[in-house]
Short mmCIF file of C-alpha atoms in Angstrom, two decimals:
data_model
loop_
_atom_site.label_atom_id
_atom_site.label_comp_id
_atom_site.label_asym_id
_atom_site.label_seq_id
_atom_site.Cartn_x
_atom_site.Cartn_y
_atom_site.Cartn_z
CA MET A 1 -41.57 -83.75 -89.79
CA MET A 2 -40.77 -81.14 -92.36
CA ARG A 3 -43.37 -78.86 -90.80
CA LYS A 4 -41.77 -79.08 -87.38
CA LYS A 5 -38.36 -78.11 -88.80
CA THR A 6 -39.88 -75.07 -90.53
CA LEU A 7 -41.56 -73.85 -87.34
CA SER A 8 -38.34 -74.42 -85.39
CA LEU A 9 -36.30 -72.34 -87.90
CA ILE A 10 -38.82 -69.46 -87.83
CA ALA A 11 -38.77 -69.41 -84.00
CA THR A 12 -34.98 -69.38 -83.92
CA PHE A 13 -34.78 -66.51 -86.44
CA THR A 14 -37.33 -64.51 -84.43
CA LEU A 15 -35.36 -64.91 -81.18
CA VAL A 16 -32.07 -63.89 -82.81
CA THR A 17 -33.66 -60.84 -84.44
CA ALA A 18 -35.27 -59.75 -81.18
CA SER A 19 -32.00 -60.18 -79.33
CA SER A 20 -30.20 -58.04 -81.91
CA VAL A 21 -32.80 -55.29 -81.73
CA PHE A 22 -32.70 -55.06 -77.93
CA ALA A 23 -28.90 -55.03 -77.96
CA GLN A 24 -28.82 -52.03 -80.32
CA ALA A 25 -31.35 -50.19 -78.19
CA LYS A 26 -29.09 -50.56 -75.10
CA LYS A 27 -26.09 -49.07 -76.97
CA GLU A 28 -28.03 -46.00 -78.07
CA VAL A 29 -29.25 -45.21 -74.53
CA PRO A 30 -26.15 -45.77 -72.33
CA ASP A 31 -26.25 -46.39 -68.60
CA GLN A 32 -26.08 -43.00 -66.89
CA LYS A 33 -24.35 -44.39 -63.80
CA VAL A 34 -21.38 -45.58 -65.83
CA THR A 35 -20.65 -43.13 -68.65
CA ALA A 36 -22.14 -39.69 -67.79
CA ALA A 37 -20.52 -37.27 -65.26
CA PRO A 38 -22.85 -35.61 -62.77
CA ALA A 39 -23.89 -32.03 -63.58
CA LYS A 40 -21.39 -29.46 -62.07
CA ALA A 41 -22.88 -27.21 -59.40
CA ALA A 42 -22.54 -23.43 -59.97
CA GLU A 43 -19.66 -21.94 -57.92
CA PRO A 44 -20.62 -19.08 -55.58
CA GLU A 45 -19.36 -15.59 -56.42
CA PRO A 46 -16.19 -14.70 -54.39
CA GLU A 47 -17.20 -12.59 -51.40
CA GLU A 48 -15.72 -9.09 -51.57
CA LYS A 49 -13.36 -8.34 -48.68
CA LYS A 50 -14.69 -5.70 -46.35
CA TRP A 51 -12.55 -2.55 -46.20
CA TYR A 52 -12.12 -2.77 -42.45
CA GLU A 53 -10.63 -6.26 -42.84
CA ALA A 54 -7.75 -4.63 -44.75
CA VAL A 55 -6.91 -2.19 -41.92
CA ASP A 56 -3.65 -2.96 -40.10
CA PHE A 57 -2.86 -1.98 -36.53
CA SER A 58 0.72 -1.62 -35.30
CA GLY A 59 2.57 0.20 -32.58
CA PHE A 60 5.35 0.21 -30.04
CA VAL A 61 6.40 1.23 -26.55
CA ASP A 62 9.94 2.64 -26.42
CA VAL A 63 11.76 3.13 -23.08
CA TYR A 64 15.40 3.88 -22.26
CA TYR A 65 18.07 4.67 -19.71
CA MET A 66 20.80 7.18 -20.67
CA TYR A 67 24.09 8.13 -19.07
CA ASN A 68 26.31 10.83 -20.57
CA ASN A 69 29.41 12.02 -18.70
CA ASN A 70 28.30 15.65 -18.42
CA PRO A 71 26.84 17.54 -15.44
CA LEU A 72 23.27 17.58 -16.78
CA GLN A 73 20.82 15.63 -14.65
CA GLY A 74 17.43 15.82 -13.00
CA ASN A 75 15.09 17.82 -15.23
CA ALA A 76 17.93 19.51 -17.16
CA ILE A 77 17.64 18.92 -20.91
CA ASP A 78 20.62 17.14 -22.42
CA ALA A 79 20.36 18.51 -25.96
CA THR A 80 23.47 16.67 -27.16
CA HIS A 81 20.89 14.03 -28.18
CA ALA A 82 17.82 14.64 -30.29
CA PHE A 83 15.02 12.73 -28.53
CA GLU A 84 16.69 11.08 -25.53
CA THR A 85 17.21 14.18 -23.42
CA SER A 86 16.89 12.95 -19.82
CA ASN A 87 20.44 12.26 -18.66
CA LYS A 88 21.13 9.76 -15.86
CA ASN A 89 17.44 8.83 -15.85
CA PHE A 90 14.97 6.28 -17.13
CA GLY A 91 12.56 7.69 -19.66
CA VAL A 92 9.60 6.87 -21.88
CA ASN A 93 10.85 7.85 -25.31
CA ALA A 94 7.56 7.19 -27.08
CA ALA A 95 4.41 5.09 -27.06
CA ALA A 96 2.70 4.98 -30.44
CA LEU A 97 -0.23 3.44 -32.29
CA ALA A 98 -0.48 3.36 -36.10
CA ILE A 99 -3.62 2.52 -38.08
CA GLN A 100 -3.25 2.00 -41.82
CA LYS A 101 -5.14 0.79 -44.86
CA THR A 102 -2.92 0.52 -47.90
CA ALA A 103 -4.22 1.85 -51.21
CA GLU A 104 -3.70 -0.85 -53.84
CA LYS A 105 -5.06 -2.09 -57.14
CA GLY A 106 -7.93 -4.08 -55.67
CA SER A 107 -8.93 -1.31 -53.26
CA PRO A 108 -7.59 2.03 -54.55
CA TRP A 109 -8.10 4.13 -51.41
CA GLY A 110 -6.38 4.16 -48.05
CA PHE A 111 -5.14 6.14 -45.09
CA ARG A 112 -2.61 6.17 -42.27
CA VAL A 113 -2.71 7.81 -38.87
CA ASP A 114 0.00 7.69 -36.16
CA PHE A 115 -0.77 8.70 -32.59
CA GLN A 116 2.14 9.16 -30.20
CA ASN A 117 2.85 10.20 -26.65
CA GLY A 118 6.16 10.36 -24.82
CA GLN A 119 9.06 12.55 -23.82
CA ASN A 120 10.45 12.94 -27.33
CA ASN A 121 7.28 14.55 -28.76
CA ALA A 122 8.46 18.05 -27.88
CA TYR A 123 11.58 17.65 -30.03
CA GLN A 124 10.00 16.35 -33.23
CA GLU A 125 8.54 19.70 -34.29
CA ALA A 126 9.82 23.29 -34.27
CA PRO A 127 10.95 25.12 -32.21
CA TYR A 128 12.13 21.79 -30.70
CA THR A 129 11.70 22.98 -27.11
CA THR A 130 9.71 21.83 -24.10
CA SER A 131 7.10 24.52 -24.84
CA ASN A 132 5.79 22.15 -27.52
CA GLN A 133 4.39 19.97 -24.78
CA VAL A 134 1.58 22.50 -24.46
CA TYR A 135 0.49 21.49 -27.96
CA ASN A 136 1.74 18.06 -28.96
CA TYR A 137 2.26 15.86 -25.91
CA ASN A 138 -0.56 13.82 -27.41
CA MET A 139 0.87 14.01 -30.89
CA LEU A 140 -0.69 13.42 -34.29
CA LYS A 141 2.62 12.45 -35.86
CA GLN A 142 1.26 11.34 -39.23
CA ALA A 143 -2.20 11.53 -40.80
CA TYR A 144 -2.75 11.21 -44.54
CA VAL A 145 -5.14 9.77 -47.10
CA SER A 146 -4.00 7.67 -50.06
CA MET A 147 -5.19 7.01 -53.60
CA TYR A 148 -3.91 4.34 -56.01
CA PHE A 149 -3.81 4.74 -59.80
CA PRO A 150 -3.04 1.94 -62.29
CA VAL A 151 -0.19 3.79 -64.01
CA LEU A 152 2.97 1.88 -65.03
CA LYS A 153 3.70 -0.48 -62.12
CA GLY A 154 1.46 1.54 -59.79
CA MET A 155 1.09 5.15 -58.67
CA THR A 156 0.11 6.30 -55.17
CA LEU A 157 -0.87 9.80 -54.03
CA ASP A 158 -0.66 10.62 -50.29
CA ILE A 159 -2.02 13.92 -48.88
CA GLY A 160 -1.68 15.07 -45.26
CA LYS A 161 0.91 15.13 -42.49
CA MET A 162 3.88 12.82 -43.02
CA ALA A 163 7.46 12.09 -41.96
CA THR A 164 10.18 13.70 -44.07
CA HIS A 165 11.83 11.84 -46.93
CA ILE A 166 15.21 13.50 -46.31
CA GLY A 167 17.81 11.67 -44.24
CA TYR A 168 19.03 8.14 -43.60
CA GLU A 169 17.56 7.74 -40.12
CA VAL A 170 13.85 7.87 -39.26
CA LEU A 171 11.85 9.04 -36.25
CA GLU A 172 11.36 5.60 -34.68
CA SER A 173 14.45 4.21 -32.92
CA MET A 174 13.47 0.59 -33.62
CA ASN A 175 13.81 1.22 -37.38
CA ASN A 176 17.34 2.65 -37.17
CA PRO A 177 20.59 0.68 -36.84
CA ASN A 178 21.38 2.46 -33.55
CA TYR A 179 19.06 3.45 -30.73
CA THR A 180 19.94 7.15 -30.42
CA ILE A 181 19.32 9.61 -33.25
CA GLY A 182 22.61 10.65 -34.83
CA ALA A 183 24.07 14.14 -35.20
CA ILE A 184 23.22 14.35 -38.92
CA PHE A 185 19.50 13.73 -38.51
CA GLN A 186 19.38 15.89 -35.39
CA ASN A 187 21.10 18.96 -36.81
CA THR A 188 20.53 19.08 -40.56
CA ILE A 189 17.12 17.66 -41.41
CA PRO A 190 13.47 18.61 -40.74
CA PHE A 191 11.40 15.82 -39.22
CA ILE A 192 7.73 16.20 -40.26
CA HIS A 193 5.90 18.01 -43.08
CA THR A 194 2.35 18.66 -44.23
CA GLY A 195 1.75 18.32 -47.95
CA ALA A 196 1.47 15.74 -50.70
CA ARG A 197 3.63 13.08 -52.33
CA LEU A 198 3.15 11.18 -55.57
CA THR A 199 5.05 7.88 -55.82
CA THR A 200 5.37 6.03 -59.12
CA GLN A 201 6.78 2.53 -59.50
CA PHE A 202 8.47 2.76 -62.90
CA THR A 203 9.78 -0.82 -63.02
CA ASP A 204 10.22 -3.70 -60.61
CA LYS A 205 13.54 -2.11 -59.54
CA TRP A 206 13.04 1.68 -59.75
CA ALA A 207 10.57 4.13 -58.24
CA GLY A 208 10.32 7.91 -58.04
CA THR A 209 8.45 10.32 -55.78
CA PHE A 210 7.51 13.99 -56.13
CA TYR A 211 6.87 15.98 -52.92
CA LEU A 212 5.04 19.26 -52.33
CA TYR A 213 5.28 20.48 -48.70
CA ASN A 214 4.08 23.61 -46.96
CA SER A 215 7.60 24.18 -45.64
CA GLY A 216 11.13 22.91 -45.96
CA GLY A 217 11.62 23.61 -42.26
CA GLY A 218 8.88 21.22 -41.19
CA THR A 219 5.92 21.48 -38.85
CA GLY A 220 6.03 23.60 -35.71
CA TYR A 221 4.27 25.74 -33.13
CA THR A 222 4.33 29.30 -31.87
CA SER A 223 5.54 30.08 -28.35
CA PRO A 224 2.69 29.34 -25.90
CA THR A 225 2.33 32.92 -24.68
CA PRO A 226 -1.08 34.07 -23.40
CA GLY A 227 -1.49 36.11 -26.55
CA ASN A 228 -0.75 33.18 -28.86
CA LEU A 229 -2.90 30.77 -26.87
CA THR A 230 -5.93 33.08 -26.96
CA SER A 231 -5.45 34.55 -30.44
CA THR A 232 -8.44 34.53 -32.79
CA THR A 233 -6.39 35.60 -35.83
CA THR A 234 -3.40 33.23 -35.89
CA ASN A 235 -3.06 29.51 -35.42
CA SER A 236 -0.60 28.09 -32.90
CA PHE A 237 0.34 25.40 -35.44
CA PHE A 238 2.36 26.74 -38.35
CA GLU A 239 4.81 25.73 -41.04
CA SER A 240 5.37 28.48 -43.56
CA SER A 241 5.33 32.27 -43.40
CA ASN A 242 4.52 32.79 -47.07
CA GLU A 243 2.88 31.19 -50.09
CA HIS A 244 6.00 29.43 -51.37
CA LYS A 245 5.79 25.66 -51.24
CA ALA A 246 8.76 23.36 -50.76
CA VAL A 247 9.44 20.97 -53.64
CA GLY A 248 11.21 17.65 -53.21
CA THR A 249 12.07 14.53 -55.18
CA GLN A 250 13.23 10.99 -54.54
CA LEU A 251 14.71 8.43 -56.91
CA LYS A 252 15.18 4.96 -55.47
CA GLY A 253 16.27 1.74 -57.11
CA THR A 254 18.47 -1.31 -57.39
CA LEU A 255 21.78 -1.16 -59.27
CA ILE A 256 22.85 -4.76 -58.63
CA GLU A 257 20.25 -7.27 -57.45
CA ASP A 258 20.57 -7.92 -53.70
CA LYS A 259 23.97 -6.18 -53.67
CA LEU A 260 23.80 -2.48 -54.47
CA SER A 261 21.00 0.11 -54.28
CA LEU A 262 20.75 3.90 -54.50
CA THR A 263 18.47 6.56 -53.01
CA TRP A 264 18.73 10.22 -54.05
CA ASN A 265 16.62 12.90 -52.33
CA THR A 266 16.26 16.64 -52.91
CA LEU A 267 14.30 19.41 -51.18
CA TYR A 268 14.12 23.06 -52.26
CA SER A 269 12.29 25.63 -50.12
CA SER A 270 11.83 29.38 -49.81
CA ASP A 271 9.13 29.49 -47.20
CA GLY A 272 10.54 31.93 -44.67
CA PHE A 273 10.20 29.46 -41.84
CA ALA A 274 12.89 31.24 -39.84
CA SER A 275 12.86 34.73 -41.30
CA GLY A 276 9.24 35.59 -42.02
CA TYR A 277 7.89 37.12 -45.21
CA THR A 278 10.77 39.44 -46.00
CA GLY A 279 14.05 38.91 -47.73
CA VAL A 280 17.27 40.83 -47.14
CA VAL A 281 17.12 44.64 -47.05
CA ASP A 282 18.74 46.31 -50.07
CA PRO A 283 21.89 48.09 -48.75
CA SER A 284 21.54 50.94 -51.26
CA GLN A 285 17.99 51.67 -50.03
CA MET A 286 19.26 51.66 -46.46
CA LEU A 287 22.07 54.13 -47.26
CA VAL A 288 19.62 56.48 -49.00
CA ALA A 289 17.28 56.31 -46.00
CA ASN A 290 20.16 57.06 -43.64
CA TYR A 291 21.26 60.04 -45.77
CA LEU A 292 17.76 61.52 -46.04
CA GLU A 293 17.31 61.32 -42.27
CA THR A 294 20.79 62.14 -40.93
CA GLY A 295 22.47 63.90 -43.85
CA SER A 296 25.22 61.28 -43.86
CA VAL A 297 25.61 57.81 -45.34
CA ASN A 298 27.46 56.84 -42.18
CA GLY A 299 24.62 57.85 -39.88
CA ALA A 300 22.45 55.10 -38.51
CA GLY A 301 18.93 56.35 -39.15
CA THR A 302 15.75 55.24 -37.43
CA VAL A 303 13.56 55.07 -40.55
CA LEU A 304 14.45 51.69 -41.97
CA PRO A 305 13.34 50.35 -45.37
CA THR A 306 11.32 47.17 -45.33
CA GLY A 307 12.91 44.16 -46.95
CA GLN A 308 11.34 42.96 -50.16
CA ARG A 309 9.25 39.80 -50.15
CA MET A 310 11.31 36.66 -50.26
CA LYS A 311 12.20 35.57 -53.78
CA TYR A 312 12.06 31.91 -54.72
CA ASN A 313 15.32 32.05 -56.67
CA LYS A 314 17.32 34.13 -54.15
CA ASP A 315 16.08 33.30 -50.64
CA TYR A 316 16.20 29.52 -50.51
CA TRP A 317 17.32 26.34 -48.76
CA PHE A 318 18.39 23.58 -51.15
CA MET A 319 19.19 20.09 -49.86
CA ASN A 320 20.70 17.15 -51.75
CA HIS A 321 20.91 13.81 -49.99
CA ALA A 322 22.10 10.40 -51.23
CA ILE A 323 22.37 6.88 -49.78
CA LEU A 324 24.42 4.12 -51.38
CA SER A 325 23.56 0.76 -49.81
CA ILE A 326 26.07 -2.09 -50.18
CA THR A 327 25.21 -5.68 -49.20
CA PRO A 328 28.26 -7.91 -49.80
CA THR A 329 26.66 -10.87 -47.93
CA ASP A 330 23.32 -11.65 -46.36
CA ARG A 331 24.85 -10.83 -42.95
CA ILE A 332 26.58 -7.51 -43.75
CA GLN A 333 25.09 -4.22 -44.93
CA ILE A 334 27.04 -0.96 -45.29
CA ASP A 335 25.18 2.28 -46.06
CA LEU A 336 27.06 5.40 -47.17
CA ASP A 337 25.16 8.62 -46.43
CA TYR A 338 25.94 12.07 -47.87
CA THR A 339 24.18 15.44 -47.58
CA TRP A 340 25.02 18.74 -49.27
CA SER A 341 22.96 21.80 -48.38
CA GLU A 342 23.07 25.47 -49.36
CA LYS A 343 21.15 28.41 -47.95
CA SER A 344 20.96 31.78 -49.70
CA GLY A 345 19.73 35.30 -49.02
CA ALA A 346 17.33 35.58 -46.09
CA MET A 347 17.52 31.82 -45.50
CA ALA A 348 21.31 31.88 -45.06
CA ASN A 349 23.21 32.50 -41.86
CA ALA A 350 24.61 36.03 -41.59
CA ASN A 351 28.15 36.36 -42.91
CA LEU A 352 30.95 36.05 -40.38
CA ALA A 353 32.19 39.62 -40.79
CA GLN A 354 28.75 40.97 -39.93
CA GLN A 355 28.45 38.67 -36.91
CA GLN A 356 31.89 39.60 -35.62
CA TYR A 357 32.14 43.34 -36.30
CA ASN A 358 28.55 44.52 -36.82
CA SER A 359 26.36 42.41 -34.56
CA ALA A 360 23.46 44.88 -34.84
CA ASN A 361 23.67 44.69 -38.68
CA VAL A 362 23.80 48.48 -39.02
CA TYR A 363 23.90 49.67 -42.65
CA THR A 364 26.38 52.50 -43.17
CA ALA A 365 28.80 53.26 -45.97
CA GLU A 366 31.60 51.90 -43.79
CA THR A 367 29.88 48.59 -42.96
CA VAL A 368 28.56 48.11 -46.49
CA LEU A 369 31.96 48.69 -48.13
CA GLY A 370 33.57 46.52 -45.46
CA GLY A 371 31.27 43.58 -46.24
CA GLN A 372 29.87 43.65 -42.71
CA VAL A 373 26.17 43.62 -43.64
CA ASN A 374 23.78 41.01 -44.96
CA THR A 375 22.85 41.10 -48.62
CA SER A 376 20.80 39.00 -51.01
CA HIS A 377 24.06 37.33 -52.04
CA ASN A 378 24.66 35.81 -48.61
CA LYS A 379 25.25 32.08 -48.77
CA SER A 380 26.01 29.41 -46.21
CA SER A 381 26.52 25.72 -46.85
CA TYR A 382 27.41 22.45 -45.16
CA GLN A 383 28.07 18.81 -45.91
CA SER A 384 27.53 15.73 -43.79
CA TYR A 385 29.06 12.27 -44.14
CA GLY A 386 27.78 9.10 -42.49
CA VAL A 387 28.60 5.38 -42.53
CA PHE A 388 25.94 3.05 -41.11
CA SER A 389 26.95 -0.62 -40.88
CA LYS A 390 24.91 -3.63 -39.77
CA PHE A 391 26.51 -6.96 -38.92
CA LYS A 392 24.21 -9.92 -38.31
CA ILE A 393 25.92 -12.45 -36.06
CA THR A 394 23.00 -14.83 -35.48
CA GLU A 395 19.25 -14.65 -35.94
CA THR A 396 19.10 -13.14 -32.45
CA TRP A 397 22.27 -11.06 -32.11
CA GLY A 398 23.93 -8.37 -34.16
CA VAL A 399 26.23 -5.33 -33.95
CA ASN A 400 25.64 -2.01 -35.70
CA VAL A 401 28.19 0.79 -36.14
CA ARG A 402 27.63 4.47 -36.98
CA ILE A 403 30.27 7.08 -37.95
CA GLU A 404 29.29 10.72 -38.65
CA TYR A 405 30.96 14.00 -39.56
CA LEU A 406 29.34 17.42 -39.99
CA ASN A 407 31.45 19.74 -42.14
CA ASP A 408 30.10 23.20 -41.31
CA LYS A 409 33.20 25.26 -42.11
CA ALA A 410 31.22 27.28 -44.68
CA ASN A 411 28.01 27.47 -42.66
CA ASN A 412 28.77 30.85 -41.02
CA GLY A 413 28.40 29.32 -37.60
CA GLN A 414 28.09 25.96 -35.91
CA LEU A 415 25.70 23.47 -37.40
CA ASN A 416 25.13 21.52 -34.20
CA THR A 417 21.94 22.89 -32.71
CA PHE A 418 22.62 22.32 -29.01
CA SER A 419 24.10 25.30 -27.16
CA ILE A 420 24.31 23.93 -23.65
CA LEU A 421 27.98 23.04 -23.57
CA HIS A 422 29.84 24.94 -26.25
CA GLY A 423 29.42 28.49 -24.92
CA PRO A 424 31.72 30.40 -22.53
CA ASN A 425 30.60 28.20 -19.69
CA ALA A 426 32.97 29.70 -17.15
CA SER A 427 31.06 32.98 -17.33
CA SER A 428 28.95 33.67 -14.28
CA GLY A 429 26.64 35.78 -16.37
CA ASP A 430 25.95 33.12 -18.98
CA PRO A 431 22.19 32.39 -18.69
CA THR A 432 22.61 29.06 -20.46
CA TYR A 433 23.73 27.44 -17.24
CA THR A 434 21.31 28.99 -14.78
CA SER A 435 19.29 25.80 -14.38
CA VAL A 436 22.42 23.69 -13.94
CA ASN A 437 24.61 25.52 -11.48
CA GLY A 438 22.76 28.56 -10.20
CA GLY A 439 24.03 30.77 -13.01
CA ASN A 440 27.66 30.35 -11.97
CA GLY A 441 28.82 28.19 -14.84
CA TYR A 442 30.94 25.12 -14.22
CA LEU A 443 33.85 26.81 -12.48
CA GLY A 444 33.42 27.31 -8.78
CA ALA A 445 32.64 30.80 -7.49
CA TYR A 446 36.01 31.04 -5.73
CA GLN A 447 37.95 30.20 -8.89
CA GLN A 448 35.90 32.64 -10.93
CA GLN A 449 36.64 35.43 -8.48
CA ILE A 450 40.36 34.66 -8.63
CA ASN A 451 40.26 34.71 -12.44
CA THR A 452 38.24 37.93 -12.54
CA ALA A 453 40.75 39.61 -10.22
CA LEU A 454 43.54 38.44 -12.51
CA ALA A 455 41.80 39.93 -15.56
CA GLU A 456 41.26 43.25 -13.77
CA ALA A 457 44.91 43.36 -12.75
CA ILE A 458 46.00 42.77 -16.35
CA LYS A 459 43.77 45.59 -17.61
CA ALA A 460 45.00 47.95 -14.89
CA SER A 461 48.64 47.23 -15.65
CA ASN A 462 48.35 47.82 -19.38
CA PRO A 463 45.98 50.52 -20.72
CA ILE A 464 45.81 48.91 -24.18
CA PHE A 465 43.66 46.15 -22.63
CA ALA A 466 41.29 48.60 -20.97
CA GLY A 467 38.61 48.23 -23.67
CA LEU A 468 38.48 44.46 -23.37
CA THR A 469 36.08 42.54 -21.18
CA ASP A 470 37.27 40.20 -18.45
CA ASN A 471 36.16 37.19 -20.50
CA GLN A 472 38.11 38.35 -23.56
CA ILE A 473 41.29 38.56 -21.52
CA LEU A 474 40.63 35.26 -19.75
CA ALA A 475 39.88 33.56 -23.09
CA ALA A 476 43.39 34.48 -24.19
CA ILE A 477 45.15 33.19 -21.08
CA ASP A 478 42.76 30.30 -20.30
CA PRO A 479 41.02 29.30 -23.55
CA LYS A 480 40.01 25.91 -22.20
CA ASN A 481 37.64 27.43 -19.66
CA TYR A 482 36.80 30.83 -21.13
CA LYS A 483 36.85 30.57 -24.90
CA ASN A 484 33.41 30.92 -26.50
CA TYR A 485 33.26 28.04 -28.96
CA SER A 486 29.87 29.18 -30.17
CA GLY A 487 31.39 32.43 -31.44
CA ALA A 488 30.73 32.94 -35.13
CA ALA A 489 34.07 34.57 -35.88
CA ALA A 490 35.94 31.34 -35.18
CA ASN A 491 33.13 29.18 -36.66
CA TYR A 492 33.82 26.27 -34.36
CA GLY A 493 31.93 23.10 -35.18
CA GLN A 494 32.99 20.08 -37.23
CA TYR A 495 30.95 17.75 -35.05
CA ARG A 496 31.63 13.99 -35.12
CA THR A 497 30.12 10.88 -33.57
CA PHE A 498 31.11 7.22 -33.31
CA THR A 499 28.56 4.69 -32.01
CA VAL A 500 28.75 0.92 -31.51
CA THR A 501 25.41 -0.79 -30.83
CA PRO A 502 24.99 -4.43 -29.80
CA VAL A 503 21.49 -5.53 -30.81
CA TRP A 504 19.51 -8.34 -29.14
CA ASN A 505 16.26 -9.53 -30.66
CA PHE A 506 14.95 -10.89 -27.38
CA THR A 507 11.81 -12.11 -29.16
CA GLU A 508 10.14 -11.25 -32.45
CA ASN A 509 8.32 -8.44 -30.63
CA LEU A 510 10.97 -7.20 -28.18
CA LEU A 511 14.12 -5.39 -29.31
CA ILE A 512 17.04 -4.34 -27.08
CA LYS A 513 19.83 -1.97 -28.16
CA LEU A 514 22.80 -0.61 -26.22
CA ASP A 515 24.46 2.49 -27.72
CA LEU A 516 28.09 3.07 -26.75
CA ARG A 517 28.70 6.55 -28.14
CA ARG A 518 31.46 9.13 -28.38
CA ASP A 519 30.82 12.71 -29.56
CA TRP A 520 33.62 15.19 -30.25
CA ALA A 521 34.22 18.48 -32.05
CA THR A 522 36.72 21.30 -32.53
CA GLY A 523 38.06 22.74 -29.30
CA TYR A 524 36.65 22.18 -25.81
CA GLN A 525 32.93 22.06 -26.46
CA PHE A 526 32.04 19.52 -23.76
CA ILE A 527 32.20 19.32 -19.99
CA ASP A 528 32.52 16.17 -17.90
CA ILE A 529 30.60 15.32 -14.78
CA HIS A 530 33.30 16.93 -12.61
CA GLY A 531 32.96 20.29 -14.37
CA ASP A 532 36.18 20.05 -16.41
CA LYS A 533 36.18 21.08 -20.07
CA ARG A 534 36.65 18.21 -22.53
CA LYS A 535 37.13 17.73 -26.25
CA ASP A 536 34.65 14.83 -26.28
CA GLN A 537 31.67 13.30 -24.54
CA LEU A 538 31.22 9.62 -23.71
CA GLY A 539 27.89 8.01 -23.01
CA LEU A 540 25.72 4.92 -23.15
CA THR A 541 22.01 4.53 -23.81
CA LEU A 542 20.04 1.33 -23.25
CA GLY A 543 16.85 1.22 -25.29
CA VAL A 544 14.09 -1.40 -25.05
CA VAL A 545 11.25 -1.43 -27.58
CA ALA A 546 8.17 -3.66 -27.49
CA LYS A 547 6.45 -3.68 -30.89
CA PHE A 548 3.41 -5.29 -32.45
#
C-alpha cells in the first residue's frame, strides 16, 4: 500500500513539473498572430513632377462695340481712346494666348510667352500708328525666361520682353476696373519694354524689384518704308538710339493687413528714343559758327555744329508713380494713383518761347538772348491724378468708377497724344481731317468761304492786320471754330475723364463691361457728330471678354 502511494506521488510531481516547463516555454516564444505587428513595406520614392506638367495655359478673346459722339467712323481712327479706335463699329480688341511655367523653389527655372492678335496691336508699341500692323499684327507681346534663387523669402530674375511696371492700368482690359484704357495710361506711360527685372520678396508683406530696360520709351518699330523693310544694316524693331539703359524700381507692400497697401514705381531713362544720339546744341558754339560763316552773330549760317552725345545726367526722362490702395470693406476698394514726370535737355519738349517765336529754332544773338532757343537746361514736366474705385454689389454684379486729370501746364505743350480733334479744324488746309471730310474740316465749304471773305475784308479795311493770316483773324473773332488748341503758345491741355462701368460676371469665364465715359479739356477740343465744336466728348463702349 505504501508503495502505491509513493509511485502515485512521484507521478503527480512529474506531471506538475512538466506542465510548468511547457508553460514557461510558451511565454518565451509568444504567438506571432497576437502580439507582433506585420513588417512595414518600404514606401515608394515620390515621383518627380515632370516640367511640362507645371506649364499653365491661359488666354482670352476680347471684343467690343464703341460709340463716341464725334464724326469719326468707318476706317477713321478715333485716337481719343488708346486701343479701342474703331468708332461706331464692332471690333476685335485682342485675342491672346499665354504659356507660362513659374520659377519656384522646387523647380527654379521658368518662362512666359504671350501671343496676341487683334486691332489694338498697332497701338501697343511705338510709333503707335497703323503702320505697326506691317510688323506686329501677330504680336509677341511678352517673352521672357525666369530663374528662382533661395534668397530671403525668394528672388526671381526675369529676362526678355515684358509689360511695363509703370502705371495703374495694364494692357489687358479684363484686368482693369474699366473696359477702356484711361487717359493717364494712354498719354503718359510706355507699354512694353525689353530688359531684365529682379524681384525680391523681403518679408511676407513687402517686396522690391529692380528693372533694367533698353529704353524708357518702350518697344517700337521704324516706318515701313521700302528702304527700312529691305535694309541689311538696321533692324525694323528698335527701342533705344544709344547705349544708355533705363533704370527702374518698384517697392510694394502692405501697410495695414487687408486694408491699406502701397506701390511706388520709378523709371529713369536717357536713351534718345525720340531725339536720337545727340543732345541739345550748345548755343555759344552755334553763334561762333554763324559769325565765322556770315561775319555776324545774328546771321543764320548753314554750317551747323553737331550736338554733343546725350548725357545721362542732363538729357533724361524721370518718372515717379505711386498707388495707395484702400479697402475699407470686402466689397469696396479705392485706389489713388499719382504720377510726376520730368524731362530735361534733349528729352524735354522745346520751350514755349521757341515754339511760338522761333519755330525753326534758329540760333542768333537775338533768339539766344531772348530765350527763344533750346538749351541743355530745357525742362518740361507733368503730373497726373487718378481715382479708381470698385464696388462689389453681388458675386455677379459690380460698378467701377474712374476719375482722371492730366496736369500738363508745365509740359510745354499738350500731354494728350491724339491730335485729331484739338487742331484748327475749321481750316480747309488742315491735313489732319483729309480722311474725314475731304480736307475741308468740319465747317461746310460755304461757311468757310463766307468766313474767309470776312477775314479778307477785315485785312483790307485795316492795314495793321495785313500781315496776319485768315485763320489768325478768324481765331480772334470766332475762337470756337478757328482757334488752334494744339498751339504751344497757349499750352492747352488739362485733359480729364470720368467713367462709370457696370460689370457683369456672366460666368466665371465670361466678363461683360459697359463704359459710360465723358472726356473734357480746356477750350473746344472736341467735335460732335453734327460737326459742332464742343468742350467735351460723350461715349459708351461695351466690352465682352471670354477668358480661360
